[in-house]
Coordinates of C-alpha atoms in Angstrom, one line a residue:
I293 CA 9.9 -3.5 11.0
Y294 CA 12.6 -0.7 10.9
K295 CA 13.1 1.7 8.2
L296 CA 16.5 3.6 8.0
V297 CA 17.7 5.4 4.9
L298 CA 20.9 7.1 4.1
T299 CA 21.6 10.0 2.1
G300 CA 24.4 12.0 1.6
A301 CA 26.9 13.5 -1.3
P302 CA 27.8 10.8 -4.2
C303 CA 31.0 8.8 -2.8
S304 CA 30.2 9.8 0.5
G305 CA 30.4 6.3 1.7
K306 CA 26.7 5.5 1.8
T307 CA 26.5 1.9 -0.4
T308 CA 29.3 0.8 2.1
A309 CA 27.6 1.9 5.2
L310 CA 24.5 -0.1 3.6
V311 CA 26.7 -3.2 3.4
K312 CA 28.1 -2.8 6.8
L313 CA 24.5 -2.9 8.1
A314 CA 23.2 -5.5 6.4
S315 CA 25.6 -8.0 7.0
F316 CA 25.9 -6.7 11.2
F317 CA 22.0 -7.4 11.8
R318 CA 21.9 -10.1 9.4
N319 CA 24.3 -11.8 11.9
L320 CA 22.1 -11.0 14.5
G321 CA 19.4 -13.0 12.8
W322 CA 17.4 -10.4 11.3
L323 CA 15.7 -10.0 8.2
V324 CA 17.4 -7.3 6.1
Y325 CA 16.2 -5.7 2.8
T326 CA 17.9 -2.9 0.9
V327 CA 16.0 -0.7 -1.6
A328 CA 18.8 0.1 -4.4
E329 CA 19.3 3.7 -5.2
A330 CA 16.8 4.3 -8.1
A331 CA 18.4 7.5 -10.0
T332 CA 21.3 5.0 -10.5
V333 CA 19.0 2.7 -12.0
I334 CA 17.8 4.5 -14.0
L335 CA 20.7 6.5 -15.1
G336 CA 22.7 3.3 -15.4
V337 CA 20.8 2.5 -19.1
A338 CA 22.3 5.5 -20.8
V339 CA 20.4 8.2 -19.6
K340 CA 22.6 11.6 -19.7
F341 CA 20.9 14.1 -17.3
S342 CA 22.9 17.1 -18.9
D343 CA 21.0 16.4 -21.9
L344 CA 17.9 17.0 -20.2
G345 CA 16.0 20.0 -21.0
K346 CA 13.9 22.3 -18.1
D347 CA 10.7 20.2 -18.8
Q348 CA 12.7 16.8 -19.3
V349 CA 14.1 17.5 -15.6
Y350 CA 11.3 18.0 -14.5
G351 CA 9.2 15.2 -15.4
F352 CA 12.6 12.7 -15.0
Q353 CA 12.4 14.2 -11.2
L354 CA 8.8 13.4 -10.9
D355 CA 8.9 9.7 -12.1
L356 CA 12.0 8.8 -10.5
L357 CA 10.4 10.2 -7.2
A358 CA 7.6 7.9 -8.5
T359 CA 9.9 4.6 -8.8
M360 CA 11.5 5.3 -5.2
L361 CA 8.3 5.6 -3.6
Q362 CA 7.2 2.2 -5.4
M363 CA 10.4 0.4 -4.7
E364 CA 9.5 1.3 -1.3
R365 CA 6.4 -0.3 -1.1
T366 CA 7.4 -3.4 -2.6
Y367 CA 9.9 -3.8 0.1
F368 CA 7.3 -2.3 2.7
R369 CA 4.7 -5.1 1.7
L370 CA 7.3 -7.8 1.5
A371 CA 8.6 -6.9 5.2
D372 CA 5.2 -6.8 6.2
S373 CA 4.6 -10.3 5.2
F374 CA 7.3 -11.6 7.8
K375 CA 7.0 -9.1 10.8
N376 CA 5.3 -11.9 13.0
K377 CA 8.2 -13.9 12.3
T378 CA 11.3 -11.9 12.6
N379 CA 12.7 -8.6 13.0
V380 CA 12.8 -6.8 9.8
L381 CA 15.2 -3.8 8.7
I382 CA 14.5 -1.9 5.4
T383 CA 17.7 0.0 4.4
G384 CA 17.5 3.0 1.8
D385 CA 20.0 4.4 -0.5
R386 CA 19.1 7.8 -0.5
G387 CA 15.3 8.6 0.1
A388 CA 12.2 10.4 -1.4
M389 CA 13.8 13.6 0.0
D390 CA 16.8 13.5 -2.0
P391 CA 15.5 14.6 -5.7
S392 CA 14.6 18.0 -4.2
A393 CA 18.7 18.8 -4.0
Y394 CA 18.7 18.1 -8.1
C395 CA 15.8 20.2 -8.8
L396 CA 14.5 24.0 -8.4
T397 CA 12.1 24.5 -5.1
D398 CA 9.1 26.0 -7.4
D399 CA 10.0 22.3 -9.4
W400 CA 10.0 20.5 -5.9
I401 CA 7.0 22.2 -4.4
S402 CA 4.9 21.3 -7.8
M403 CA 5.7 17.9 -7.5
L404 CA 5.0 17.6 -4.0
D405 CA 1.6 18.7 -5.0
E406 CA 0.9 16.1 -7.6
I407 CA 2.3 13.4 -5.3
V408 CA 0.8 14.1 -2.4
C409 CA -2.7 15.1 -3.7
D410 CA -2.4 11.6 -5.7
R411 CA -1.6 9.5 -2.7
I412 CA -4.6 11.2 -0.8
G413 CA -7.0 10.9 -3.9
I414 CA -7.4 14.6 -4.1
P415 CA -7.1 16.4 -7.6
S416 CA -4.1 18.1 -7.5
Q417 CA -5.8 21.1 -9.8
N418 CA -6.8 22.3 -5.6
V419 CA -3.5 23.2 -5.1
A420 CA -2.2 23.9 -8.8
E421 CA -0.2 26.9 -9.8
G422 CA -2.2 30.3 -10.0
S423 CA -5.0 28.5 -7.4
M424 CA -6.6 30.8 -5.1
K425 CA -8.9 31.4 -2.0
R426 CA -12.6 31.9 -3.5
K427 CA -15.6 32.8 -0.7
W428 CA -18.9 32.7 -0.5
L429 CA -21.9 33.8 2.0
V430 CA -23.9 30.8 2.9
E431 CA -28.0 31.8 3.5
N432 CA -28.8 28.3 4.4
V433 CA -27.1 25.1 5.6
D434 CA -29.2 21.3 5.3
W435 CA -27.2 19.8 7.9
N436 CA -29.1 16.5 8.5
N437 CA -27.6 16.4 4.8
F438 CA -23.7 17.4 5.4
G439 CA -22.2 14.4 4.6
V440 CA -18.4 13.2 5.7
F441 CA -16.5 16.0 7.3
E442 CA -14.1 17.1 9.9
E443 CA -14.6 19.9 12.3
F444 CA -12.4 22.1 14.8
E445 CA -12.9 25.3 16.6
I446 CA -10.6 28.0 15.1
E447 CA -9.6 31.0 17.5
H448 CA -7.9 33.9 15.4
F449 CA -6.0 36.9 17.5
Y450 CA -5.0 39.5 15.9
L451 CA -1.1 41.5 17.0
V452 CA -0.3 45.2 17.4
S453 CA 1.5 46.0 13.9
T454 CA 3.6 49.0 13.5
D455 CA 3.0 49.1 9.7
A456 CA -0.5 49.8 8.2
K457 CA 0.0 47.5 5.2
I458 CA 1.2 44.4 7.1
Q459 CA -1.7 42.6 9.3
Q460 CA -0.2 39.5 11.6
R461 CA -2.6 36.9 13.4
V462 CA -2.1 34.2 16.0
C463 CA -4.7 31.2 15.4
R464 CA -5.4 28.0 18.1
R465 CA -6.9 25.5 16.0
T466 CA -8.3 22.6 18.2
Q467 CA -9.8 19.3 17.9
N468 CA -10.6 16.5 20.1
G469 CA -8.8 18.6 22.9
H470 CA -5.7 19.1 20.9
S471 CA -4.5 22.1 19.4
T472 CA -2.0 23.4 16.8
F473 CA -0.5 27.0 16.5
T474 CA 0.3 29.2 13.9
L475 CA 1.4 32.9 12.9
T476 CA 0.0 34.4 9.7
S477 CA 1.9 37.3 8.3
R478 CA -0.2 39.5 5.6
E479 CA 0.9 42.5 3.3
Y480 CA -1.2 44.2 1.7
Q481 CA -0.6 46.3 -1.9
K482 CA -1.0 49.8 -1.8
T483 CA -3.4 50.2 -5.1
S484 CA -5.4 46.9 -4.8
V485 CA -6.8 44.8 -2.1
D486 CA -4.5 41.7 -3.7
H487 CA -2.2 41.0 -0.7
T488 CA 0.7 37.9 -0.5
E489 CA 0.5 35.8 3.0
T490 CA 2.7 33.3 4.6
R491 CA 2.0 31.4 7.7
K492 CA 4.0 29.3 9.7
N493 CA 3.9 26.7 12.3
M494 CA 4.2 27.2 16.1
N495 CA 4.5 25.3 19.6
K496 CA 2.2 26.1 22.6
E497 CA 5.0 28.1 24.3
E498 CA 5.6 30.7 21.0
F499 CA 2.3 30.8 20.6
N500 CA 1.5 32.2 24.5
T501 CA 4.0 34.4 23.7
L502 CA 3.0 36.5 20.7
L503 CA -0.6 36.5 22.3
K504 CA 0.7 39.0 24.6
M505 CA 1.1 41.3 21.7
K506 CA -2.5 41.3 21.0
D507 CA -4.1 44.5 19.5
N508 CA -7.2 45.0 22.5
A509 CA -8.2 47.4 19.6
R510 CA -9.6 45.1 17.3
S511 CA -12.2 41.8 18.1
S512 CA -10.6 38.4 18.3
V513 CA -12.8 35.6 15.7
F514 CA -13.9 32.8 17.1
K515 CA -15.8 30.1 14.4
N516 CA -16.6 27.0 13.9
R517 CA -15.3 24.9 10.9
R518 CA -16.0 22.2 8.7
C519 CA -13.6 20.9 6.4
F520 CA -14.6 18.5 3.7
I521 CA -14.3 17.7 0.2
H522 CA -16.8 17.8 -2.1
E523 CA -16.8 16.7 -6.3
S524 CA -13.5 17.9 -7.0
L525 CA -12.9 20.7 -4.5
Y526 CA -11.8 20.8 -1.1
F527 CA -14.0 23.1 1.0
K528 CA -14.4 25.0 4.3
L529 CA -17.2 26.2 6.6
D530 CA -16.9 29.0 9.1
V531 CA -19.6 29.6 11.7
Y532 CA -18.8 32.6 13.8
S533 CA -19.4 32.0 17.2
D534 CA -19.5 33.6 20.6
P535 CA -18.2 35.8 21.0
L536 CA -19.6 37.6 17.8
P537 CA -17.7 40.8 16.2
P538 CA -19.2 43.8 16.9
K539 CA -19.7 44.2 13.1
A540 CA -21.2 40.8 13.1
N541 CA -24.4 42.9 14.4
G542 CA -25.1 39.9 16.6
I543 CA -25.5 37.5 13.8
P544 CA -23.4 34.2 13.3
L545 CA -22.1 34.8 10.1
V546 CA -21.4 32.0 7.7
F547 CA -18.7 31.7 4.8
L548 CA -17.9 29.2 2.6
E549 CA -14.5 29.4 1.2
A550 CA -12.7 26.8 -1.7
L551 CA -9.0 26.8 -2.9
T552 CA -9.5 26.4 -6.7
S553 CA -7.6 27.8 -10.3
V554 CA -11.1 28.8 -11.4
P555 CA -10.2 32.8 -11.6
R556 CA -12.0 35.5 -9.4
G557 CA -15.5 36.0 -11.6
T558 CA -15.9 33.3 -13.2
E559 CA -18.8 30.8 -12.2
I560 CA -17.3 27.7 -10.6
A561 CA -19.4 24.8 -12.0
E562 CA -23.1 24.0 -10.4
E563 CA -22.3 20.4 -9.9
S564 CA -18.9 21.3 -7.9
M565 CA -20.8 23.3 -5.3
P566 CA -22.2 21.5 -2.3
L567 CA -25.9 21.1 -2.6
F568 CA -26.6 20.8 1.1
L569 CA -25.3 24.5 0.6
E570 CA -27.6 27.8 -0.1
I571 CA -25.2 30.7 -1.2
R572 CA -26.0 33.9 -1.2
K573 CA -23.1 35.8 -3.2
E574 CA -19.5 35.7 -3.6
I575 CA -17.8 37.8 -1.5
T576 CA -14.1 37.2 -2.7
G577 CA -12.2 39.9 -2.0
S578 CA -14.8 42.2 -0.8
P579 CA -13.0 44.4 1.4
R580 CA -16.4 45.5 3.5
N581 CA -18.0 42.7 5.8
T582 CA -21.6 41.5 4.5
R583 CA -24.3 40.9 6.8
C584 CA -25.8 37.9 6.8
T585 CA -29.4 36.1 7.3
S586 CA -30.8 35.7 10.6
Y587 CA -29.8 33.0 13.2
R588 CA -33.3 31.6 12.5
N589 CA -33.0 31.2 8.8
I590 CA -29.0 29.6 8.8
Q591 CA -31.2 26.5 10.5
M592 CA -32.6 26.0 7.1
R593 CA -34.7 23.5 5.8
K594 CA -37.7 21.4 7.2
H595 CA -36.3 19.3 10.4
S596 CA -32.8 20.6 9.6
T597 CA -30.4 20.1 13.0
P598 CA -30.4 23.9 14.8
L599 CA -26.8 25.6 14.3
T600 CA -26.6 25.6 18.2
D601 CA -26.6 21.7 18.4
C602 CA -24.0 21.4 15.7
R603 CA -21.1 23.2 17.1

């Protein structure tokens, strides 16, 4: 099964090209399906785009995107039933990215939050406008009842900066021997602990180049991370590993992080927090490192698996 989408400005020849492609491949004995342009179908029933207000445009584009995806799924399923009998070509007159050219960037990002989260079964409130990171110091972990998770090795290396307000670090995240690399830039405000943060992906060569700018006056951070979903929230549990930063005083700190629209200072519903974790206190926005309990205590309850065996 082959999937091909043509995109371009109105009257640029997309439909004509699709007709020629369909004819060519059908003459070769292929089965060809053409997904019609969803916007033309919807606007063709007396809907005038120019009459729509801002909220109506957003709703229309969101519904249009959902319609496009559903039309594509219909042909994908149909093609799947023929894949063992013949080659199948599915062509599209515009694709799911095209609505982004007809709406504001912020609106498009918001749509992706709702579409993406819905498709993978995560409530969109986790990435809703106004969502923020909240962080807790963990007292104990019941490793035996942790549930389903993905585990990664995380390495943070801080870079030399000529501006005291800007902090940059490169990160290597590894799972099953495969690594991804990111550059994070954090700019702090002069009058508060708040900051703005940007992040971009890099390749291995870019990572190694920036690593030469590592700030040797700052400790690198090494930790094991477990990512999981509990109730309606997405969590990350970080366990600091050797070599530990000096301020950890030899103690492998354990932190829990979540992205939520519940504002700082407001308690998150008890049922939304993982029952297999014992939280000491929230440290969101705290400028100071908080000491954790001893290594032995983090092993938690009777019959729990020791932390060293879970790395």
